[in-house]
Amino acid sequence: MTGPTPDGMRGQPPERRRATAWAWPSDGGGRAGGSYAPGLTAAVPAGQGPAMPDLAAGRLYRAVSGVDGEARPMADAERAELHDPLAEVFFRHGRFPMSSRELLAGLDGAGAVPEQSVFLVSESGQLPPPAAPGLHRDIRYAITRAERGRIPDLLISTGANSDPDTTFLQVAAWDAQAGHFNYYMRIRPAWVWTGDSWSALAPASRGHGCFDSHVNGSVVMKELKQPWIHWQSMAATIRLAPDDPLRGDPLYGQVAGAEQLETTVKALVGRWTDARLAKVTAGGTVDRPDHLLRQLFTSTTVNLTSTSVQSATVRADGDDLVLPIGFWLNGDALLDDLGLPVASAPPRVPAALYLGSLSRFGFRMQERTSGFSQPGDTFFAFLVPEAAREDNDVVHRMVLAGIVPAKFAAAALMVDFPNPVYSTDRARLMAYVPTAPTPAAALADSVADAITTAARGLPQDSPEARFAEHWALADDAWPTAFAARVDTYLGRAAARTGTPEGFDDLTRLAESRRRDFRSRKLNEFELTLPVTDIPADAPRLRMNEDATVTTTAPAPVTQGATP
Amino acid sequence: MSTLDAYGPPGRLTDLDDVGLKAWNVFLSDSVDGAVKGPDPAKVRNDSPRPQFYNLTRAQTASDATEATVTWAAFPRRIKLDSLSDAQRWQRADASRDVQDEYCEWSVTRDDAGRIIRVTFTCEGPEYWDVLAQTSPETALRLYQQHVSPQVRKADLFGLDGRYQRRNRWNDSTTQGAMHLIQPSNTLGAEIELAAAATIRRVIDGQELVTAQELIACSKYGVAERHSDPHIGEVVNTVARQAADLSLTDPVGLYFNGLSTEGWLTPDSSDPQSYWRYVRGEQNHPVRAVYEVPADRHFTVSDITIGGKPIRFGAQIADFITIKLSAVACRIGDSTVQPQTACVELVPATAGPATSAFAASAFSPYGYVGAGSAEAAATTRRA
């Protein structure tokens, strides 16, 4: 993959996020070399994004990547369909704020969505400024605006340590009337509507433009859970030089902890999921079952998780590390949502083994764009991708709404459960999911029947046979049966984790999963992940139920693809 | 420029009489003085004195004063780290007040069917109740009867020697009521000690420590696995590094910062926030909160869902509560205090029992005996 260039901007200012990771081939980041495409990157890969002719001031354009070849002014009828706060406060009245300050002041002036919260994020935010004086720190604000006592309707993303007039300014705005988010960005001297939540699901635009990150149409906070790595939170403060001008920014004085944004984002994801499910199952028929069930059988996207331990404070004789649960299995779905009565404790890793792995595998934080390199792991230790909240939320709410039974979801997720992300085995089951409208009441049975029928002619260890075995369990037996397997697995994992060979395997497995993540557009910044000496072309790895780690097939590419 | 006349009670509560108010001021002032002085260097190295911390009643707060609020989550982080699932951690956190260590404790009231009808949360430090119970025992009894149960009797609260029992049958469980904090680390003394100790800057091997976990590991001022202690220490130290003097804001205390109900849904679509009430403490300084649905709504707390899941534990509500404290900084840029260049070291004891940094001596000027020495050992310092 070659990094995107500003070609698609065609003379427009590069008001885009500085996605440094996109500037390099997806080689895992572990080796020197690669062809760097200099300059700021566009939010849309070259050749996929709409062209941006000279935009006229005071106009709202439409430019949906993968759909529109070129930005064009929105027609009056199209604009009339927009009922989010940004459209109603500004665009409907011919107002086009050119900076975040103007935007926030305009909302204040109109008394619209008055409750404001400000958050701060930077992948380089924990690096000591004196140690990296030349590093462009890419600090961003996430600003939410809500009606009093309600969850936010506007989410604003903009550069914090850049010129507010020229840095990127992007908005996700909830349209309560339509029940979806509208996505906008300012391209001076105008604003551009880049699609809505449904654009993320439509084959032509899926995975393109802003939907490379908003993969399923909802808002995104990659590092959603404690310790909210990269975010300012109660777990860590983004480090600024004493004379950093950001300290004087009024918005900086309002920054709240990411723990607050976690609850907000979870609620916003849930709101969109509910609206989406209501629409696609109206009348008792599921329009595109594959669009829903790919969020069960595949990793349409991921979140990032880590231990809560600052890597630099780990001492060989210190406390054991509790690796993130999402590394071992999809605990959010299997344990929290589906309620498997698991009794195990999270496996722990001796600190000395973790420390040894850092030197043995050459862990470092590295940004080739600037030439920065520093030995060691990410600020919080052991960062890995985990199953995405937005995938789990769809599954959870499908179960709650009775679209599929809990056993169906569990039977699917228990296939290859030690690999909570990028599982080729689970992804294979997508072949049995209908793409045509299907009665909701028959959906689970039709998919299960197709899989169990296929399983009869396949080996016992095939994903189909494993699903069929799960599906055959009695309704009152599957929770304890699955929980027993998880407990056995975690017991074995705890034992292997305590050995040097076992932990080296985990380190390689974690890097294998990080490499899969690097190939996704969600990986915007080089400093999101650590770099190791593990070769970029090392075989992909998988965890087995006996807690051994072996090689596996290439990861399924699901983002942007429509089965 | 101003000096505080006297420390006020937490939340500006109005329970104390004149004697109680004076005793409270003495307790607070002595606690702050003790925290400024720090531990005996013969027993603890590199942790005293703390000259950037000051007593609001003894030193002036300069005109450049600015306040900082520190907030953290009420759900106990240590339980979260040790649990595999939400159900596990909620069950564990609801099982004992001893694990509710983020300066917030709660008690759950259920109906005969096991449905939650009320969850009571408190962040009142136990020291205040020591003073109240000793100076105004009838008031203490009345408040227990008002907030916990009309069945509370004086004999339930006081021992045979007349001393107030912080842990009594109406305040030692997660089901029988929660009048004030009792978890050993949840004390105002701990808050004061932590804030004072965190004003010490640490430059180790030429590098100034700035992160929450580096600082608490070196300064040993609290429990590293909590949400609260490392975060409070980090924020305080950030201010101290600006060469400022610092103190906890009057009224010194721990307060509810708020409850977020994002993602909550009630059966009748009523506002889930409307069932959260503060019942003690002034506005902006609430120390007691109740989550309860009025009977005329015809549903219970357990009928409310969070993210689609019904509330089965008080801990699910605690997930959405934040606690706060406030500090004041002044003389910013003026401090000439030099950083410590070593971490805190505990000198092995040679003989005799260790002394407590926060014994009940604060009450002695008024002839009151506070809590027993074990209860008064209020620091959270780890050996």
Coordinates of C-alpha atoms in Angstrom, one line a residue, chain A residues 126 128 149-152 226 228 233-237 239 247 257 259-265 267 308-313 319 322 325 328-329 331-332 335-337 340 342-348 379-380 389 393 396-397 400 486-487 490, chain B residues 71-75 77-78 80-90 92 207-215 217 225 227-228 230-232 234-235 238 241-242 257 260-265 271-273 306-309 319-320 322 382:
Chain A
Q126 CA 3.2 11.1 26.8
P128 CA 8.6 14.2 27.3
G149 CA -29.1 16.3 30.4
R150 CA -28.9 14.6 27.0
I151 CA -26.1 12.7 25.2
P152 CA -24.2 14.9 22.8
Q226 CA -9.1 2.4 30.9
W228 CA -7.5 5.4 27.6
S233 CA -7.5 11.1 31.6
M234 CA -7.5 10.4 35.2
A235 CA -4.8 7.8 34.4
A236 CA -2.4 10.2 32.6
T237 CA -1.9 13.8 31.6
R239 CA 2.7 16.4 28.6
R247 CA -1.6 26.2 28.0
G257 CA -10.8 13.2 31.5
E259 CA -13.1 8.4 31.3
Q260 CA -16.0 10.8 30.7
L261 CA -15.8 10.5 26.9
E262 CA -15.9 6.7 27.3
T263 CA -19.4 6.7 28.6
T264 CA -20.4 9.3 26.0
V265 CA -19.1 7.3 23.1
A267 CA -24.0 5.8 24.6
S308 CA -3.0 0.0 33.1
V309 CA 0.7 0.0 34.0
Q310 CA 3.0 2.7 32.7
S311 CA 5.7 0.7 30.9
A312 CA 8.6 2.8 32.1
T313 CA 7.7 2.1 35.8
D319 CA 4.0 -6.6 40.6
V322 CA -2.5 -8.0 34.2
I325 CA -8.8 -9.2 28.9
W328 CA -7.3 -13.3 25.6
L329 CA -10.9 -13.3 24.3
G331 CA -14.8 -10.7 27.1
D332 CA -17.1 -7.7 26.5
L335 CA -18.8 -12.4 29.5
D336 CA -20.4 -9.0 29.9
D337 CA -23.1 -9.1 27.2
L340 CA -20.9 -16.6 30.5
V342 CA -16.7 -17.6 34.0
A343 CA -14.9 -17.9 37.3
S344 CA -11.3 -17.3 36.3
A345 CA -9.2 -14.3 37.2
P346 CA -7.3 -12.4 34.5
P347 CA -4.0 -14.1 33.7
R348 CA -0.9 -12.3 35.0
F379 CA 3.3 4.7 27.5
F380 CA 1.0 2.0 29.0
R389 CA -17.3 -1.9 20.8
D393 CA -22.9 -3.3 20.4
H396 CA -25.7 -7.2 21.9
R397 CA -28.6 -5.1 20.7
L400 CA -31.8 -7.7 23.1
V486 CA -13.1 -20.4 28.8
D487 CA -12.0 -21.2 32.3
L490 CA -7.5 -19.1 30.8
Chain B
T71 CA -12.0 14.2 39.7
W72 CA -11.9 10.5 39.5
A73 CA -14.2 7.5 39.1
A74 CA -16.0 6.1 42.1
F75 CA -15.8 2.5 41.1
R77 CA -10.1 0.4 40.2
R78 CA -8.4 -2.5 42.1
K80 CA -11.8 -3.7 38.1
L81 CA -8.2 -4.9 37.5
D82 CA -8.7 -8.2 39.3
S83 CA -12.0 -9.1 37.6
L84 CA -12.6 -10.8 34.3
S85 CA -16.2 -9.6 33.7
D86 CA -18.5 -6.8 34.7
A87 CA -20.7 -9.2 36.6
Q88 CA -17.7 -10.3 38.7
R89 CA -16.6 -6.8 39.5
W90 CA -20.0 -5.5 40.3
R92 CA -17.4 -8.0 44.4
Q207 CA 15.1 13.5 35.4
E208 CA 12.1 15.2 37.1
L209 CA 9.3 12.7 37.7
V210 CA 6.0 13.9 36.3
T211 CA 3.7 10.9 35.6
A212 CA 1.2 9.6 38.1
Q213 CA 2.7 6.2 38.4
E214 CA 6.3 7.4 38.6
L215 CA 5.4 9.9 41.3
A217 CA 6.0 4.8 43.2
E225 CA -3.7 0.8 42.2
H227 CA -7.9 5.7 40.6
S228 CA -7.7 8.5 43.1
P230 CA -2.1 8.5 41.7
H231 CA -4.3 11.0 40.0
I232 CA -4.5 13.4 42.9
E234 CA -0.1 13.8 39.6
V235 CA -2.3 16.9 39.5
T238 CA 1.9 19.4 38.3
R241 CA 6.3 22.1 39.6
Q242 CA 5.0 25.6 38.7
N257 CA -18.6 15.6 41.2
S260 CA -23.6 10.7 34.3
T261 CA -26.6 8.9 33.0
E262 CA -25.5 8.6 29.4
G263 CA -26.9 5.4 27.9
W264 CA -29.4 4.9 30.7
L265 CA -33.0 4.2 29.9
D271 CA -35.1 11.3 32.9
P272 CA -32.8 8.9 34.8
Q273 CA -30.9 11.8 36.1
I306 CA -27.6 0.9 31.3
G307 CA -26.5 0.1 27.8
G308 CA -29.4 -2.3 27.6
K309 CA -28.6 -4.1 30.9
D319 CA -19.5 3.2 37.4
F320 CA -21.0 6.5 36.4
T322 CA -17.2 10.8 39.8
R382 CA 2.3 1.6 52.1

